[in-house]
CSV table of C-alpha atoms in Angstrom, one decimal:
chain,number,residue,atom,x,y,z
A,1,MET,CA,40.4,36.6,-9.2
A,2,LEU,CA,37.4,36.5,-11.5
A,3,LYS,CA,39.2,34.1,-13.8
A,4,TYR,CA,39.9,31.8,-10.8
A,5,SER,CA,36.3,31.9,-9.7
A,6,LEU,CA,35.1,31.0,-13.2
A,7,LEU,CA,37.5,28.1,-13.3
A,8,VAL,CA,36.2,26.8,-9.9
A,9,ILE,CA,32.6,27.1,-11.1
A,10,ALA,CA,33.4,25.3,-14.4
A,11,PHE,CA,35.2,22.6,-12.5
A,12,LEU,CA,32.2,22.1,-10.1
A,13,LEU,CA,29.8,22.0,-12.9
A,14,SER,CA,31.9,19.5,-14.8
A,15,PHE,CA,32.1,17.3,-11.6
A,16,SER,CA,28.4,17.6,-11.0
A,17,ILE,CA,27.5,16.5,-14.6
A,18,SER,CA,30.0,13.7,-14.4
A,19,ALA,CA,28.5,12.5,-11.1
A,20,GLN,CA,25.0,12.7,-12.6
A,21,ARG,CA,26.0,10.7,-15.6
A,22,GLU,CA,27.6,8.0,-13.4
A,23,LEU,CA,24.4,7.8,-11.3
A,24,GLN,CA,22.3,7.5,-14.4
A,25,LYS,CA,24.5,4.7,-15.6
A,26,GLU,CA,24.1,2.9,-12.3
A,27,LEU,CA,20.4,3.3,-12.3
A,28,ASP,CA,20.2,1.9,-15.9
A,29,SER,CA,21.7,-1.3,-14.6
A,30,VAL,CA,19.1,-1.7,-11.8
A,31,THR,CA,16.4,-3.8,-13.4
A,32,THR,CA,15.1,-6.0,-10.5
A,33,ILE,CA,14.1,-5.7,-6.8
A,34,LYS,CA,17.2,-7.6,-5.8
A,35,LYS,CA,19.5,-5.3,-7.8
A,36,ALA,CA,17.7,-2.3,-6.3
A,37,GLN,CA,18.3,-3.6,-2.8
A,38,ARG,CA,22.0,-4.1,-3.6
A,39,PHE,CA,22.2,-0.6,-4.9
A,40,ILE,CA,20.6,0.8,-1.7
A,41,ASP,CA,23.0,-1.3,0.4
A,42,SER,CA,26.0,0.1,-1.5
A,43,LYS,CA,25.0,3.7,-0.8
A,44,ASN,CA,25.0,5.7,2.4
A,45,GLY,CA,21.9,7.7,1.7
A,46,ARG,CA,19.1,6.9,4.2
A,47,LYS,CA,16.5,8.4,1.8
A,48,ASN,CA,17.1,5.7,-0.8
A,49,LYS,CA,14.4,3.1,-0.7
A,50,ILE,CA,12.0,0.8,-2.6
A,51,ILE,CA,8.4,2.1,-2.5
A,52,THR,CA,5.2,0.5,-3.6
A,53,PHE,CA,2.7,2.8,-5.3
A,54,ASN,CA,-1.0,1.7,-5.6
A,55,GLU,CA,-3.5,3.5,-7.8
A,56,GLU,CA,-6.2,3.2,-5.2
A,57,LYS,CA,-4.2,3.9,-2.0
A,58,HIS,CA,-2.0,6.6,-3.3
A,59,LYS,CA,-4.1,9.1,-5.3
A,60,THR,CA,-1.4,11.7,-6.0
A,61,LYS,CA,0.0,13.5,-9.1
A,62,LEU,CA,3.3,11.7,-8.6
A,63,THR,CA,1.6,8.3,-8.5
A,64,GLU,CA,-0.4,9.1,-11.7
A,65,GLU,CA,2.8,10.1,-13.5
A,66,LEU,CA,4.8,7.0,-12.4
A,67,LEU,CA,2.0,4.7,-13.4
A,68,LYS,CA,2.2,6.1,-16.9
A,69,LEU,CA,5.8,5.0,-17.2
A,70,SER,CA,6.8,1.7,-18.7
A,71,ASN,CA,8.7,-0.9,-16.8
A,72,GLY,CA,12.3,0.4,-16.4
A,73,GLY,CA,11.1,4.0,-16.8
A,74,HIS,CA,12.8,6.8,-15.0
A,75,LYS,CA,11.5,10.1,-13.6
A,76,VAL,CA,13.6,12.9,-12.0
A,77,ILE,CA,12.2,15.6,-9.8
A,78,LYS,CA,14.6,18.5,-9.3
A,79,ARG,CA,14.5,20.4,-6.0
A,80,GLU,CA,16.8,22.9,-4.4
A,81,GLY,CA,19.9,21.0,-3.4
A,82,GLU,CA,18.8,17.6,-4.7
A,83,ASN,CA,17.5,15.5,-7.5
A,84,ILE,CA,15.0,12.8,-6.7
A,85,HIS,CA,15.1,9.8,-9.0
A,86,TYR,CA,12.3,7.3,-9.4
A,87,LYS,CA,13.1,4.1,-11.3
A,88,ILE,CA,10.2,1.7,-12.2
A,89,LEU,CA,11.2,-1.9,-11.1
A,90,GLU,CA,7.9,-3.8,-11.5
A,91,LYS,CA,4.4,-3.1,-12.8
A,92,ASN,CA,1.6,-5.4,-11.8
A,93,GLU,CA,-2.1,-5.7,-11.7
A,94,ILE,CA,-3.1,-7.3,-8.4
A,95,THR,CA,-6.5,-8.5,-7.3
A,96,TYR,CA,-7.8,-6.6,-4.2
A,97,TYR,CA,-10.9,-7.2,-2.0
A,98,ARG,CA,-12.9,-4.9,0.2
A,99,VAL,CA,-15.4,-5.7,2.9
A,100,SER,CA,-16.9,-4.2,6.1
A,101,TYR,CA,-16.7,-6.2,9.3
A,102,ILE,CA,-17.7,-6.3,12.9
A,103,LEU,CA,-15.2,-8.0,15.2
A,104,LEU,CA,-16.3,-9.7,18.4
A,105,ASP,CA,-13.4,-10.7,20.6
A,106,GLY,CA,-13.7,-14.2,22.1
A,107,LYS,CA,-11.2,-13.2,24.9
A,108,GLU,CA,-13.7,-10.7,26.2
A,109,LEU,CA,-17.0,-12.3,25.3
A,110,SER,CA,-18.2,-15.9,25.8
A,111,ILE,CA,-18.8,-18.1,22.8
A,112,SER,CA,-22.5,-18.3,23.8
A,113,SER,CA,-22.7,-14.5,23.9
A,114,ILE,CA,-21.1,-14.3,20.4
A,115,GLU,CA,-23.4,-17.0,19.0
A,116,SER,CA,-26.4,-15.1,20.3
A,117,LEU,CA,-25.2,-11.6,19.3
A,118,ARG,CA,-24.2,-12.2,15.6
A,119,PRO,CA,-27.7,-13.3,14.4
A,120,GLN,CA,-29.1,-10.2,16.2
A,121,ILE,CA,-26.6,-7.9,14.3
A,122,ILE,CA,-27.5,-9.5,11.0
A,123,GLU,CA,-31.2,-9.2,11.7
A,124,LYS,CA,-30.9,-5.5,12.6
A,125,HIS,CA,-29.0,-4.9,9.3
A,126,LYS,CA,-31.8,-6.7,7.4
A,127,ARG,CA,-34.3,-4.4,9.1
A,128,GLY,CA,-32.5,-1.3,7.8
A,129,VAL,CA,-29.9,-0.4,10.3
A,130,SER,CA,-26.7,0.6,8.4
A,131,PHE,CA,-23.7,-1.7,8.7
A,132,LYS,CA,-21.6,1.4,9.6
A,133,ASP,CA,-23.8,2.2,12.6
A,134,LEU,CA,-23.8,-1.5,13.7
A,135,ALA,CA,-20.0,-1.5,13.5
A,136,LEU,CA,-19.8,1.6,15.6
A,137,GLN,CA,-22.0,0.0,18.2
A,138,TYR,CA,-20.7,-3.6,18.3
A,139,SER,CA,-17.2,-3.9,16.8
A,140,MET,CA,-14.4,-4.4,19.2
A,141,ASP,CA,-11.4,-3.1,17.3
A,142,LYS,CA,-10.3,0.4,16.2
A,143,ASN,CA,-11.7,-0.1,12.7
A,144,ARG,CA,-15.1,0.5,14.2
A,145,LYS,CA,-14.4,4.2,13.8
A,146,ARG,CA,-14.4,3.7,10.0
A,147,GLY,CA,-17.7,1.9,10.1
A,148,GLY,CA,-15.8,-1.4,9.8
A,149,ASP,CA,-14.5,-0.6,6.3
A,150,SER,CA,-11.4,-2.8,5.6
A,151,GLY,CA,-10.2,-0.7,2.7
A,152,TRP,CA,-8.7,-2.5,-0.2
A,153,PHE,CA,-6.6,-5.5,0.8
A,154,THR,CA,-4.9,-8.4,-1.0
A,155,TYR,CA,-3.3,-11.8,-0.1
A,156,GLY,CA,-1.0,-11.5,2.9
A,157,ASP,CA,-2.6,-8.4,4.4
A,158,MET,CA,-5.0,-10.3,6.7
A,159,LEU,CA,-4.8,-13.5,8.7
A,160,PRO,CA,-4.9,-16.6,6.5
A,161,GLU,CA,-8.1,-17.9,8.2
A,162,PHE,CA,-9.9,-14.6,7.4
A,163,GLU,CA,-8.6,-14.5,3.8
A,164,GLN,CA,-9.7,-18.1,3.1
A,165,GLN,CA,-13.3,-17.3,4.1
A,166,VAL,CA,-13.5,-13.9,2.6
A,167,MET,CA,-11.3,-13.8,-0.6
A,168,ASN,CA,-13.2,-16.4,-2.6
A,169,ASP,CA,-16.2,-16.4,-5.0
A,170,THR,CA,-18.7,-17.9,-2.6
A,171,HIS,CA,-20.2,-14.6,-1.6
A,172,GLN,CA,-21.8,-11.9,-3.8
A,173,LYS,CA,-21.7,-8.2,-3.3
A,174,ASP,CA,-23.9,-7.1,-0.3
A,175,ASP,CA,-23.9,-10.6,1.2
A,176,ILE,CA,-23.6,-10.6,4.9
A,177,PHE,CA,-22.0,-13.7,6.6
A,178,THR,CA,-20.0,-14.8,9.6
A,179,VAL,CA,-16.2,-15.6,9.8
A,180,ASN,CA,-14.4,-17.4,12.6
A,181,VAL,CA,-10.7,-17.0,13.2
A,182,GLU,CA,-10.2,-19.6,16.0
A,183,SER,CA,-6.4,-19.0,16.3
A,184,ASN,CA,-7.0,-15.5,17.7
A,185,GLN,CA,-10.5,-16.1,19.1
A,186,TRP,CA,-11.9,-13.5,16.7
A,187,TYR,CA,-15.4,-13.8,15.4
A,188,TYR,CA,-16.7,-11.6,12.7
A,189,VAL,CA,-19.9,-10.4,11.0
A,190,VAL,CA,-18.7,-9.5,7.4
A,191,LYS,CA,-20.5,-7.6,4.6
A,192,LYS,CA,-19.1,-7.9,1.1
A,193,THR,CA,-19.2,-4.2,0.1
A,194,HIS,CA,-17.3,-4.4,-3.2
A,195,ASP,CA,-16.6,-6.8,-6.0
A,196,LYS,CA,-13.0,-7.9,-6.3
A,197,LYS,CA,-10.9,-5.5,-8.4
A,198,SER,CA,-7.7,-5.6,-10.3
A,199,ILE,CA,-5.6,-2.6,-9.2
A,200,LYS,CA,-2.4,-1.3,-10.8
A,201,GLU,CA,0.6,-1.4,-8.5
A,202,ILE,CA,4.2,-0.5,-9.1
A,203,LYS,CA,7.5,-1.0,-7.2
A,204,VAL,CA,9.8,1.9,-7.5
A,205,LEU,CA,13.4,2.6,-6.5
A,206,LYS,CA,13.6,6.1,-5.0
A,207,VAL,CA,17.1,7.7,-5.0
A,208,VAL,CA,17.9,11.1,-3.6
A,209,GLU,CA,21.0,12.7,-5.2
A,210,SER,CA,22.6,15.7,-3.6
A,211,THR,CA,23.4,18.5,-6.0
A,212,ARG,CA,25.3,20.7,-3.5
């Protein structure tokens, strides 16, 4: 009986090692986003996915470790019942921007009211009222609870009209200015709170391998 049990264990270990080697071989062949998506589509695991890690938005130990890997690098985290594989597909440095803003909704306020209110807001800020307090008082979107802070954003994250007026070199840090997004009837008071910044970003294939 003991001999039989040992044979079964040996067989299972051999099978597991063989499966791991096969997976490693498959992962080695995945070198692009397109190939990674094909790999995901060919598997049944719902946990397999392509993830973007950003050094500013994802301040975790895992992110730090993955950012240190070269393009094509591979990291495995072993847990009970599974191995989690991370394969680096792309490494980039992307220009990000950050502002604070106050949104005035033209669907709820008249244009004349907005044209009157925005200079008042700017004047209050010049007199020493913090932009955060002004955002809490006047802004008409949920971001008011963050004092109007946009967080770091890049091209494609905001409406094109907003990006065209904010993501350029016209304004200096701490400048305060107005932005109109006519397509949505949104009218902004914007403060440039940070200089543009190159931020490291990686695209990673995450694969969960069962070891049971």
